[in-house]
XYZ file of C-alpha atoms in Angstrom:
766
model
C 0.000 0.000 0.000
C 1.130 3.584 -0.612
C 1.864 5.978 2.223
C -1.338 7.944 1.570
C -3.485 4.811 1.472
C -2.168 3.502 4.807
C -2.770 6.761 6.652
C -6.056 7.318 4.800
C -7.405 3.943 5.926
C -6.422 4.737 9.520
C -8.230 8.104 9.514
C -11.378 6.793 7.860
C -11.611 3.812 10.216
C -11.030 6.029 13.258
C -13.780 8.446 12.216
C -16.226 5.631 11.538
C -15.472 3.956 14.878
C -16.374 7.271 16.525
C -19.660 7.296 14.570
C -18.864 10.692 13.080
C -19.838 11.926 9.651
C -17.388 13.998 7.670
C -19.533 17.093 8.320
C -19.617 16.585 12.100
C -15.892 15.827 12.156
C -15.236 19.130 10.396
C -17.371 21.005 12.923
C -15.273 19.587 15.780
C -12.024 20.824 14.213
C -10.420 24.239 14.441
C -8.214 24.013 11.329
C -10.353 21.741 9.165
C -13.092 24.041 7.904
C -15.475 21.975 5.777
C -16.771 18.505 4.895
C -15.010 18.873 1.551
C -11.712 19.433 3.325
C -12.286 16.300 5.463
C -12.902 14.332 2.285
C -9.656 15.604 0.802
C -7.732 14.823 4.010
C -9.024 11.275 4.056
C -8.216 10.807 0.377
C -4.654 12.202 0.473
C -3.572 13.014 4.039
C 0.064 13.644 3.129
C -1.036 16.625 1.049
C -1.756 18.458 4.313
C 0.476 19.876 7.004
C 1.019 18.056 10.279
C -0.852 20.637 12.344
C -3.972 20.123 10.182
C -3.684 16.337 10.453
C -3.174 16.542 14.218
C -6.242 18.781 14.521
C -8.318 16.209 12.628
C -6.962 13.280 14.667
C -7.845 15.022 17.939
C -11.348 15.836 16.665
C -12.201 12.249 15.735
C -10.551 10.734 18.801
C -8.104 8.587 16.844
C -5.309 6.721 18.613
C -2.564 9.342 18.919
C 0.220 6.837 19.401
C -0.711 4.932 16.277
C -1.086 8.177 14.340
C 2.363 9.269 15.501
C 3.893 6.054 14.217
C 2.095 6.236 10.886
C 2.806 9.875 10.197
C 6.531 9.339 10.733
C 6.664 6.108 8.779
C 8.236 7.341 6.650
C 8.853 10.925 7.737
C 7.176 13.320 5.322
C 9.887 15.320 3.604
C 8.872 18.296 1.522
C 10.576 19.689 -1.566
C 10.563 23.457 -1.430
C 13.561 25.775 -1.790
C 15.995 22.968 -2.429
C 14.190 21.747 -5.544
C 15.829 24.177 -7.955
C 19.394 23.852 -6.711
C 19.139 20.054 -6.592
C 17.695 19.985 -10.097
C 20.435 22.333 -11.296
C 23.071 20.101 -9.733
C 21.572 16.966 -11.240
C 21.197 18.480 -14.696
C 24.623 20.126 -14.791
C 26.319 17.045 -13.355
C 24.690 14.780 -15.932
C 25.441 17.251 -18.716
C 29.113 17.524 -17.773
C 29.450 13.752 -17.426
C 27.868 13.315 -20.858
C 30.179 15.952 -22.313
C 33.263 14.335 -20.793
C 32.222 10.900 -22.072
C 31.828 12.371 -25.555
C 35.178 14.125 -25.280
C 36.964 10.947 -24.183
C 35.429 9.078 -27.114
C 36.428 11.878 -29.479
C 40.028 11.973 -28.235
C 40.400 8.207 -28.400
C 39.635 8.302 -32.141
C 42.825 10.266 -32.773
C 45.955 8.516 -33.923
C 48.257 7.607 -31.014
C 50.894 9.848 -32.552
C 48.853 13.003 -31.866
C 46.511 11.833 -29.121
C 46.640 14.312 -26.167
C 47.186 11.832 -23.351
C 47.561 14.489 -20.632
C 44.207 15.975 -21.572
C 42.679 12.495 -21.593
C 44.000 11.854 -18.086
C 42.494 15.090 -16.831
C 39.148 14.339 -18.440
C 39.106 10.883 -16.824
C 40.066 12.398 -13.469
C 37.241 14.916 -13.780
C 34.787 12.163 -14.707
C 35.887 10.203 -11.666
C 35.608 13.283 -9.451
C 31.996 13.780 -10.491
C 30.904 10.155 -10.308
C 32.589 9.097 -7.054
C 31.704 12.090 -4.894
C 29.329 10.787 -2.237
C 26.184 12.521 -3.449
C 23.886 11.963 -0.487
C 23.900 14.180 2.576
C 24.512 12.369 5.855
C 22.513 13.013 8.996
C 24.252 11.568 12.038
C 22.523 10.578 15.244
C 25.042 11.187 18.002
C 24.903 11.038 21.750
C 25.956 9.095 24.826
C 25.040 5.461 25.329
C 21.433 4.661 26.233
C 20.091 7.931 24.822
C 18.004 6.200 22.126
C 20.151 6.710 19.019
C 19.548 3.330 17.400
C 15.852 3.463 18.292
C 15.583 6.803 16.514
C 17.402 5.456 13.452
C 15.007 2.503 13.283
C 12.025 4.805 13.724
C 13.155 6.952 10.803
C 13.675 3.922 8.590
C 10.450 2.242 9.815
C 12.466 -0.947 10.220
C 14.337 -2.489 13.137
C 17.747 -2.932 11.553
C 20.093 -0.989 13.813
C 20.627 -3.264 16.831
C 19.190 -1.557 19.900
C 20.604 -2.037 23.335
C 24.095 -3.259 22.481
C 27.270 -1.335 23.227
C 29.157 -0.839 19.972
C 32.897 -0.832 19.584
C 34.306 2.701 19.716
C 34.495 4.139 16.171
C 32.348 1.383 14.660
C 29.795 3.713 13.129
C 27.006 2.438 10.862
C 25.993 4.308 7.721
C 22.552 3.531 6.276
C 22.185 4.231 2.542
C 19.212 3.619 0.283
C 19.239 0.261 -1.439
C 19.018 1.934 -4.861
C 22.634 2.995 -4.349
C 23.833 -0.487 -3.532
C 26.861 -1.185 -5.763
C 26.629 -3.965 -8.308
C 29.597 -5.833 -6.852
C 27.553 -6.810 -3.767
C 25.581 -10.047 -3.993
C 21.792 -9.866 -3.626
C 21.927 -11.323 -0.122
C 24.665 -8.936 1.009
C 23.243 -5.662 2.258
C 26.057 -4.882 4.687
C 29.731 -4.275 4.013
C 32.135 -3.640 6.913
C 35.350 -1.642 6.510
C 38.479 -1.158 8.543
C 40.058 2.271 8.781
C 43.492 1.546 7.342
C 44.797 -1.130 4.995
C 48.205 -2.802 4.939
C 49.587 0.047 2.786
C 48.582 2.557 5.484
C 45.954 4.061 3.182
C 42.790 5.262 4.900
C 39.214 4.524 3.944
C 36.791 7.226 2.853
C 33.347 7.170 1.300
C 34.605 7.905 -2.198
C 36.027 4.370 -2.180
C 32.557 2.807 -2.110
C 32.484 2.817 -5.901
C 36.192 2.312 -6.360
C 39.152 0.389 -4.992
C 38.248 -0.730 -1.491
C 38.822 -4.489 -1.311
C 41.837 -4.031 0.948
C 39.596 -2.355 3.554
C 36.767 -4.922 3.635
C 36.599 -7.164 6.700
C 33.107 -8.564 6.208
C 29.998 -8.724 4.019
C 26.598 -10.187 4.693
C 23.043 -9.662 5.896
C 21.835 -7.267 8.556
C 22.672 -9.865 11.209
C 26.404 -9.237 10.887
C 25.945 -5.776 12.415
C 25.925 -7.342 15.852
C 28.910 -9.517 14.990
C 31.147 -6.624 14.006
C 29.675 -3.867 16.169
C 28.795 -5.506 19.458
C 30.642 -6.743 22.490
C 30.346 -10.317 23.634
C 28.818 -11.513 26.911
C 32.055 -10.637 28.705
C 31.939 -7.064 27.383
C 34.896 -7.808 25.123
C 35.283 -6.070 21.752
C 35.365 -8.817 19.155
C 36.504 -6.853 16.092
C 38.408 -3.740 17.244
C 39.547 -3.042 13.675
C 35.973 -2.274 12.600
C 35.676 1.334 11.464
C 32.460 1.663 9.478
C 29.599 -0.606 8.476
C 27.747 0.532 5.344
C 24.188 -0.820 5.249
C 21.848 -0.682 2.242
C 18.157 -0.450 3.174
C 14.959 -0.004 1.177
C 13.646 2.861 3.341
C 11.988 5.949 1.809
C 13.734 8.339 4.172
C 17.105 7.221 2.791
C 16.186 8.483 -0.675
C 16.618 11.964 0.694
C 19.404 11.636 3.211
C 21.648 8.881 4.540
C 21.652 8.141 8.272
C 24.674 7.548 10.478
C 24.376 5.627 13.736
C 27.330 6.282 16.024
C 28.978 4.885 19.142
C 28.110 6.297 22.547
C 31.598 7.648 23.152
C 34.584 8.694 21.132
C 36.921 6.424 23.045
C 36.434 3.596 25.481
C 38.819 4.359 28.351
C 38.513 0.795 29.643
C 39.499 -0.893 26.382
C 42.976 -2.392 26.461
C 44.862 -3.731 23.494
C 46.392 -7.158 24.128
C 45.216 -6.794 27.735
C 48.108 -4.499 28.481
C 48.394 -1.401 26.361
C 45.776 1.339 26.306
C 44.061 1.875 22.955
C 46.548 3.336 20.492
C 46.464 6.636 18.626
C 45.221 5.080 15.388
C 42.065 3.834 17.106
C 41.593 7.253 18.671
C 42.077 8.882 15.304
C 39.605 6.673 13.448
C 37.036 7.213 16.207
C 37.487 10.951 15.962
C 37.426 11.122 12.178
C 34.277 8.994 11.986
C 32.470 11.915 13.593
C 33.374 14.046 10.589
C 31.153 12.103 8.188
C 28.096 14.105 9.254
C 26.533 16.972 7.321
C 23.686 17.396 9.809
C 23.477 16.180 13.387
C 20.749 14.980 15.723
C 22.185 15.019 19.220
C 20.379 12.795 21.705
C 20.399 13.397 25.433
C 18.174 11.614 27.934
C 15.646 13.931 29.566
C 16.629 12.611 32.995
C 20.111 14.159 32.679
C 19.637 16.564 29.802
C 22.983 18.034 28.709
C 24.664 17.202 32.010
C 27.297 14.729 33.215
C 29.954 15.721 30.716
C 27.674 15.753 27.654
C 28.631 19.306 26.568
C 32.259 18.156 26.464
C 31.226 15.083 24.491
C 29.329 17.200 21.953
C 32.101 19.762 21.633
C 34.479 16.942 20.659
C 32.095 15.942 17.890
C 31.669 19.492 16.647
C 35.430 20.021 16.570
C 36.023 16.877 14.536
C 37.281 17.382 10.959
C 34.315 17.965 8.675
C 31.891 19.096 11.374
C 32.436 22.830 11.245
C 29.300 24.775 10.292
C 27.913 24.445 6.776
C 26.632 28.028 7.046
C 28.872 30.578 8.758
C 25.948 32.948 9.290
C 23.694 30.307 10.886
C 26.228 27.826 12.255
C 23.832 25.515 14.111
C 20.912 25.313 11.728
C 22.061 21.822 10.728
C 21.944 20.682 14.379
C 19.071 19.633 16.632
C 19.335 18.466 20.238
C 16.646 15.984 21.289
C 15.679 15.462 24.925
C 14.879 11.769 24.491
C 12.720 9.634 26.779
C 10.713 12.772 27.562
C 7.657 10.829 28.757
C 7.323 13.059 31.827
C 7.128 16.296 29.845
C 3.556 17.513 29.292
C 4.092 19.834 26.339
C 6.692 21.562 24.192
C 5.770 24.843 25.851
C 6.546 23.361 29.264
C 9.839 21.993 27.939
C 10.808 25.390 26.527
C 9.977 27.196 29.769
C 11.389 24.761 32.294
C 14.189 22.971 30.490
C 15.401 24.416 27.192
C 16.023 27.973 28.373
C 18.067 26.912 31.404
C 19.937 24.185 29.537
C 20.746 26.507 26.619
C 22.313 29.147 28.875
C 24.541 26.547 30.506
C 25.318 24.812 27.189
C 26.256 28.062 25.445
C 28.583 28.933 28.311
C 30.265 25.558 27.935
C 30.637 26.052 24.174
C 32.313 29.411 24.750
C 35.079 27.484 26.484
C 35.043 24.289 24.440
C 34.069 25.109 20.859
C 33.827 28.676 19.643
C 37.537 29.471 19.476
C 38.092 26.375 17.364
C 35.256 27.310 15.015
C 36.517 30.870 14.679
C 39.925 29.542 13.613
C 38.408 27.498 10.797
C 35.423 29.540 9.588
C 35.576 33.040 8.161
C 32.867 35.573 9.011
C 31.393 33.258 11.632
C 28.371 34.519 13.559
C 28.569 32.743 16.903
C 25.324 31.315 18.283
C 23.771 32.667 21.458
C 21.954 30.820 24.226
C 18.580 31.545 22.637
C 19.808 30.034 19.348
C 20.677 26.788 21.124
C 17.313 26.802 22.915
C 15.574 27.038 19.540
C 17.432 23.921 18.401
C 16.195 21.833 21.375
C 13.122 19.588 21.289
C 11.561 17.011 23.616
C 11.222 13.558 22.053
C 8.986 10.647 22.930
C 7.452 8.634 20.122
C 4.202 8.038 22.014
C 3.560 11.790 22.162
C 1.797 13.111 19.059
C 2.757 16.736 19.682
C 6.415 15.830 20.079
C 6.393 13.663 16.974
C 4.743 16.390 14.913
C 7.383 18.895 16.016
C 10.160 16.398 15.390
C 8.836 15.593 11.934
C 8.779 19.264 11.046
C 12.296 19.789 12.383
C 13.606 16.697 10.622
C 12.180 17.988 7.362
C 13.875 21.333 7.969
C 17.211 19.683 8.716
C 17.078 17.583 5.576
C 16.033 20.462 3.365
C 18.636 22.896 4.698
C 21.390 20.318 4.522
C 20.637 18.998 1.055
C 20.243 22.512 -0.315
C 23.546 23.707 1.149
C 25.440 20.635 -0.003
C 23.892 20.781 -3.453
C 24.918 24.421 -3.819
C 28.469 23.634 -2.725
C 28.700 20.750 -5.163
C 27.199 22.880 -7.908
C 29.836 25.570 -7.291
C 32.587 22.943 -7.368
C 31.159 21.454 -10.562
C 31.206 24.841 -12.286
C 34.794 25.490 -11.175
C 35.747 22.059 -12.469
C 34.158 22.819 -15.832
C 36.098 26.088 -16.094
C 39.302 24.148 -15.488
C 38.442 21.697 -18.255
C 37.732 24.571 -20.644
C 41.185 25.907 -19.808
C 42.825 22.508 -20.370
C 41.165 22.175 -23.786
C 42.317 25.680 -24.787
C 45.848 24.796 -23.729
C 45.825 21.617 -25.813
C 44.742 23.551 -28.879
C 47.648 25.954 -28.404
C 50.044 23.004 -28.080
C 48.745 21.449 -31.296
C 48.986 24.678 -33.235
C 52.612 24.982 -32.124
C 53.345 21.584 -33.670
C 52.735 23.113 -37.128
C 56.036 24.953 -36.752
C 59.160 23.353 -38.181
C 61.384 21.085 -36.094
C 64.116 23.699 -36.186
C 61.802 26.387 -34.815
C 60.476 24.137 -32.094
C 63.904 22.839 -31.010
C 65.235 26.384 -30.912
C 62.313 27.490 -28.751
C 62.743 24.612 -26.272
C 66.480 25.278 -25.974
C 65.946 28.972 -25.342
C 63.236 28.298 -22.745
C 65.340 25.575 -21.122
C 68.330 27.876 -20.862
C 66.183 30.628 -19.359
C 64.686 28.120 -16.911
C 68.094 26.980 -15.671
C 69.262 30.582 -15.304
C 66.250 31.744 -13.347
C 65.220 28.625 -11.405
C 68.280 28.919 -9.171
C 66.738 31.936 -7.479
C 63.440 30.156 -6.916
C 65.170 27.083 -5.528
C 67.068 29.306 -3.137
C 63.711 30.617 -1.934
C 62.551 27.029 -1.465
C 65.664 26.311 0.611
C 65.070 29.431 2.688
C 61.498 28.353 3.324
C 62.767 24.878 4.244
C 65.140 26.445 6.752
C 62.293 28.534 8.178
C 60.514 25.349 9.321
C 62.744 25.483 12.394
C 61.537 29.037 12.986
C 57.931 27.916 12.687
C 58.645 25.125 15.145
C 60.346 27.506 17.587
C 57.480 29.979 17.374
C 54.854 27.292 17.980
C 56.874 25.860 20.885
C 57.207 29.327 22.364
C 53.454 29.907 22.194
C 52.821 26.424 23.531
C 55.174 27.069 26.427
C 53.145 30.106 27.484
C 49.983 27.989 27.520
C 51.665 25.117 29.350
C 53.148 27.446 31.937
C 49.747 28.996 32.573
C 48.446 25.523 33.405
C 51.062 25.367 36.148
C 49.774 28.531 37.799
C 47.404 28.007 40.718
C 45.795 31.404 40.078
C 45.102 30.515 36.446
C 43.666 27.092 37.306
C 41.576 28.673 40.081
C 40.050 31.065 37.541
C 39.688 28.210 35.055
C 37.642 26.226 37.598
C 35.489 29.223 38.568
C 34.682 29.965 34.912
C 33.637 26.435 34.073
C 32.207 24.703 37.116
C 29.393 25.585 39.489
C 29.920 22.884 42.075
C 32.492 20.510 43.493
C 31.062 17.317 41.983
C 30.961 18.591 38.400
C 34.478 19.958 38.793
C 35.804 16.648 40.085
C 34.286 14.821 37.140
C 35.203 17.322 34.459
C 38.469 19.070 35.343
C 40.783 16.688 33.489
C 38.703 16.663 30.314
C 38.164 20.433 30.446
C 41.894 21.137 30.659
C 42.522 18.601 27.908
C 40.043 20.277 25.580
C 41.402 23.702 26.451
C 44.909 22.521 25.626
C 43.764 20.866 22.381
C 41.930 24.010 21.236
C 44.889 26.263 21.951
C 47.386 23.919 20.279
C 45.140 23.503 17.255
C 44.868 27.255 16.898
C 48.554 28.077 17.058
C 49.571 25.136 14.865
C 46.752 25.875 12.412
C 47.696 29.534 11.980
C 51.365 28.638 11.478
C 50.535 25.822 9.055
C 48.316 28.022 6.912
C 51.003 30.704 6.792
C 53.561 28.109 5.713
C 51.170 26.653 3.113
C 50.579 30.066 1.543
C 54.318 30.598 1.101
C 54.673 27.128 -0.413
C 51.920 27.865 -2.928
C 53.610 31.096 -4.058
C 56.891 29.290 -4.695
C 55.299 26.343 -6.511
C 53.515 28.774 -8.832
C 56.727 30.751 -9.345
C 58.650 27.577 -10.188
C 55.914 26.302 -12.524
C 55.838 29.556 -14.476
C 59.531 29.135 -15.314
C 59.275 25.552 -16.597
C 59.420 25.531 -20.423
C 56.223 25.018 -22.355
C 57.804 24.594 -25.754
C 55.277 27.053 -27.149
C 56.676 29.879 -29.201
C 54.434 32.892 -29.665
C 55.156 32.988 -33.366
C 53.123 34.620 -36.083
C 51.908 31.221 -37.236
C 49.971 30.664 -34.023
C 46.678 32.495 -33.691
C 46.325 33.403 -30.012
C 43.431 35.804 -30.409
C 40.865 33.225 -29.328
C 42.531 32.487 -25.991
C 42.617 34.386 -22.745
C 45.931 35.183 -21.084
C 45.382 32.471 -18.450
C 45.304 29.812 -21.178
C 48.584 31.052 -22.584
C 50.504 31.448 -19.325
C 49.267 28.133 -17.872
C 49.862 26.079 -20.999
C 52.925 24.270 -19.722
C 53.801 22.399 -16.576
C 51.345 21.197 -13.899
C 53.467 22.114 -10.915
C 50.761 21.582 -8.289
C 50.263 17.936 -9.225
C 54.014 17.365 -9.481
C 54.708 18.929 -6.091
C 51.889 17.176 -4.258
C 52.672 13.924 -6.062
C 56.081 13.986 -4.403
C 54.311 13.306 -1.098
C 53.074 9.946 -2.363
C 53.973 7.147 0.024
C 54.412 9.431 3.037
C 52.013 8.769 5.912
C 52.465 12.004 7.904
C 52.607 15.375 6.163
C 52.777 17.918 8.975
C 52.019 21.404 7.680
C 52.356 20.120 4.106
C 48.911 18.641 4.663
C 47.620 22.190 5.036
C 49.039 23.011 1.612
C 47.428 19.960 -0.009
C 44.076 20.644 1.636
C 44.136 24.297 0.585
C 44.929 23.497 -3.053
C 42.199 20.855 -3.251
C 39.573 22.683 -1.204
C 36.053 23.337 -2.465
C 36.982 26.931 -3.228
C 39.963 25.992 -5.367
C 38.692 22.615 -6.574
C 42.050 22.143 -8.264
C 41.966 19.034 -10.424
C 44.939 16.981 -9.281
C 46.053 14.043 -11.382
C 48.481 11.157 -11.117
C 50.197 10.540 -7.795
C 48.741 13.789 -6.406
C 45.247 12.307 -6.513
C 46.490 9.405 -4.395
C 47.833 11.849 -1.824
C 44.339 13.302 -1.456
C 43.032 9.841 -0.689
C 45.755 9.297 1.896
C 44.740 12.524 3.626
C 41.088 11.554 3.453
C 40.279 14.550 1.252
C 37.411 14.074 -1.201
C 35.304 16.321 -3.359
C 32.737 16.770 -0.606
C 35.127 17.756 2.174
C 34.422 21.230 3.499
C 37.166 21.513 6.114
C 40.799 20.665 6.590
C 41.407 17.258 8.211
C 45.184 17.531 8.256
C 45.610 18.665 11.871
C 44.039 15.582 13.390
C 47.220 13.686 12.640
C 49.050 15.928 15.086
C 47.205 14.785 18.182
C 44.420 12.366 17.317
C 41.925 14.926 18.547
C 40.785 16.196 21.912
C 40.352 12.745 23.430
C 44.127 12.349 23.502
C 44.697 15.586 25.355
C 42.000 14.764 27.889
C 43.524 11.335 28.505
C 46.969 12.866 28.949
C 45.715 15.357 31.514
C 43.620 12.749 33.296
C 46.643 10.494 33.636
C 48.520 13.281 35.331
C 45.931 14.860 37.606
C 43.023 12.458 37.925
C 44.206 10.730 41.097
C 45.024 14.013 42.839
C 41.924 16.126 42.434
C 39.848 14.061 44.817
C 41.786 15.297 47.865
C 39.497 18.285 48.362
C 38.955 20.309 51.504
C 36.563 23.111 52.521
C 37.963 25.584 50.001
C 37.519 23.066 47.238
C 38.374 25.371 44.310
C 41.702 26.383 45.779
C 42.428 22.816 46.822
C 41.550 21.505 43.367
C 43.672 24.157 41.656
C 46.639 23.253 43.857
C 46.215 19.513 43.243
C 45.751 20.006 39.513
C 48.881 22.123 39.167
C 50.838 19.585 41.191
C 49.633 16.787 38.922
C 50.584 18.695 35.775
C 54.034 19.528 37.121
C 54.721 15.963 38.205
C 53.474 14.437 34.966
C 55.205 14.328 31.591
C 52.484 16.359 29.893
C 54.618 19.390 29.042
C 57.345 17.330 27.422
C 54.875 15.111 25.581
C 53.076 18.093 24.064
C 56.355 19.645 22.948
C 57.545 16.330 21.518
C 54.346 16.076 19.456
C 54.815 19.604 18.144
C 58.435 18.884 17.205
C 57.367 15.700 15.452
C 54.751 17.664 13.495
C 57.333 20.074 12.119
C 59.785 17.237 11.524
C 57.091 15.609 9.358
C 56.668 18.967 7.628
C 60.351 19.059 6.715
C 60.329 15.478 5.408
C 57.204 16.148 3.373
C 58.631 19.397 2.008
C 61.827 17.663 0.862
C 59.869 14.878 -0.835
C 57.495 17.322 -2.542
C 60.304 19.552 -3.801
C 62.153 16.524 -5.122
C 58.972 15.447 -6.913
C 58.579 18.914 -8.411
C 62.127 18.997 -9.765
C 62.008 15.409 -11.014
C 58.751 15.946 -12.896
C 60.012 19.243 -14.314
C 63.095 17.453 -15.695
C 60.905 14.746 -17.224
C 58.670 17.427 -18.723
C 61.607 19.221 -20.339
C 62.964 15.947 -21.723
C 59.559 15.246 -23.273
C 59.568 18.706 -24.880
C 62.925 17.992 -26.551
C 61.690 14.604 -27.744
C 58.522 16.147 -29.112
C 60.376 19.019 -30.804
C 62.564 16.524 -32.639
C 59.549 14.543 -33.734
C 58.194 15.157 -37.217
C 54.439 15.434 -37.452
C 52.285 15.037 -40.498
C 50.548 18.363 -41.107
C 47.347 16.576 -42.078
C 47.318 14.640 -38.784
C 47.869 17.831 -36.816
C 45.088 19.592 -38.699
C 42.746 16.677 -37.998
C 43.737 16.738 -34.340
C 43.106 20.494 -34.187
C 39.677 19.936 -35.714
C 38.974 17.260 -33.074
C 40.066 19.548 -30.239
C 37.875 22.322 -31.639
C 35.011 19.821 -31.560
C 35.936 19.049 -27.958
C 36.015 22.791 -27.316
C 32.461 23.153 -28.591
C 31.329 20.159 -26.506
C 32.775 21.469 -23.236
C 31.533 24.995 -23.903
C 28.105 23.785 -24.963
């Protein structure tokens, strides 16, 4: 039966059981105004808003619980403002894919002697970029254990697939995708595929691999039953498959046609989990747990009504919101893609009561926590950010209990809003990237036409031009290389500056006055301070370190980019601006960029390196959504290693420095946790004294500095490898120019090739 028919039958039967005619039912309603309107509601209930349907249900005395289940099964999602941008994205994406397919076919018809293989590679890379970008928004349900996450996922899908009540392995998230997107390589019976985070080659998994090379990451396939096998603990609370990172589950659920759903663990790290019964969980497990949080485009936070946003939950949520990928989609409305649900709200009478008695108070406290835990981090990463206020957080809070019709109606409306806002924003971002990508391809085609026209010159003219350009390159490149060496030497200065700033922060943590003020700013009572001091200091330290390292890394990356561009401009192109070449049809950018792809060569030099340091900032900047630079060859593999895909909106490179805030919290806890319980009457002063003592006696200061030194050491290694790759590829490029200049081309073949490229030009511009 269709959705309308199921709900229609329920409404009609309920009205008839109450012995009400359509006319009398209308008279008992406040929003339903006529018998004709009742008839229309009963014929197609999903054509009406939830408040109208609720009004009708109340008037006829229908079972509210059953209505709540039906009306959210599946959730009614409306197409309004996002329709145009999604249609534009779909149409332009399909059109560009069709154009690229035609271009590839056209180029492959050319004789191998004149076939533009570099252009072919770029077209294939662009085709892959469009087709493998994960095109569905992801809404993550996140919260502590026992807050109803899996129950909510099952409710949204109208199927009990996510195992409820088990404690999943840390970082073993579950992504539910519509069955229509199930890849052909999966057998009919296999609706679940389970991935580990890193393969034997130390490559990391990301969602773009779903349609590509991922066999080395697969640890299991099967039916829905294997979710418990790979995600659950056994009867002894042991983690059976600690390598599990992500289970991807394909489900035939209407809600998944609009947005994919992510079920997540109840904590970012299990402090009790030991590896080989001796060693605490290692940094890789911490890292994969932390990065799994960054899959989300929109977030439903769950918090039990009985302890709403207490007991360390603000710290938990701030960790999620600081994870790579989770910075705001909209800098002007940074939390519009977030909703906080007070689950198990069976004792709450109404939304109005919740707003008055719970949301307002909780929002004030939560916003205060975020001022300490989150906002500085967001401001570092997002330009022109408008920080939320307490009242903004209160507006994002809702009570949730699926037996309450009012709550379900409000939740349905909010869910619809989340999906619409998220899909619209993502579609617009992808549309912008697609248009930038197309402009790049237009430029590449123009460049190829210039190259072909140059081949009509004589061998003597072409050889002479290459020699002159090569000589000029070797004269002038020395100065640029000296600048590279100076920048390489400055890495020590960057390291010293970061260590100096870090030392100020670390020294402040050894001041009783500072810690006293820290405690007063963040904690209202002794118990909350005892529970949260270690984690609070850890998050404070992580935020400060991330900021100073991030600013330095971006500064370094900008200088790298300038030098790579300067070097690339000197590399010979072999193109002589002779009278025989008509350059009137090309813009200056086509002419100046016709030669060497320095960005790909430089980044490609990082291939095979696991840790990039600040070089990761350079890679992420070049390949960001704003630049959308089409990297080919080894450079594309470097993006995969960093976990950067076409849909990434933030820079994930810094997480490799520390593994995220959970590491800092654990470090602090190890040093001060056993001391802060010795509290006397003046508990704040006593706690400050004990905390400072713990920090001084621990190895925290040295460990932080060692990590920072290692980061800049990785930067230096990455820089050397990238520069070597740039020079090596430049030498190969020049050698190919000499070989090509000495090659004799048939004028007819060149003319045919030019005609083909002009056809390609018309296709890509069409």
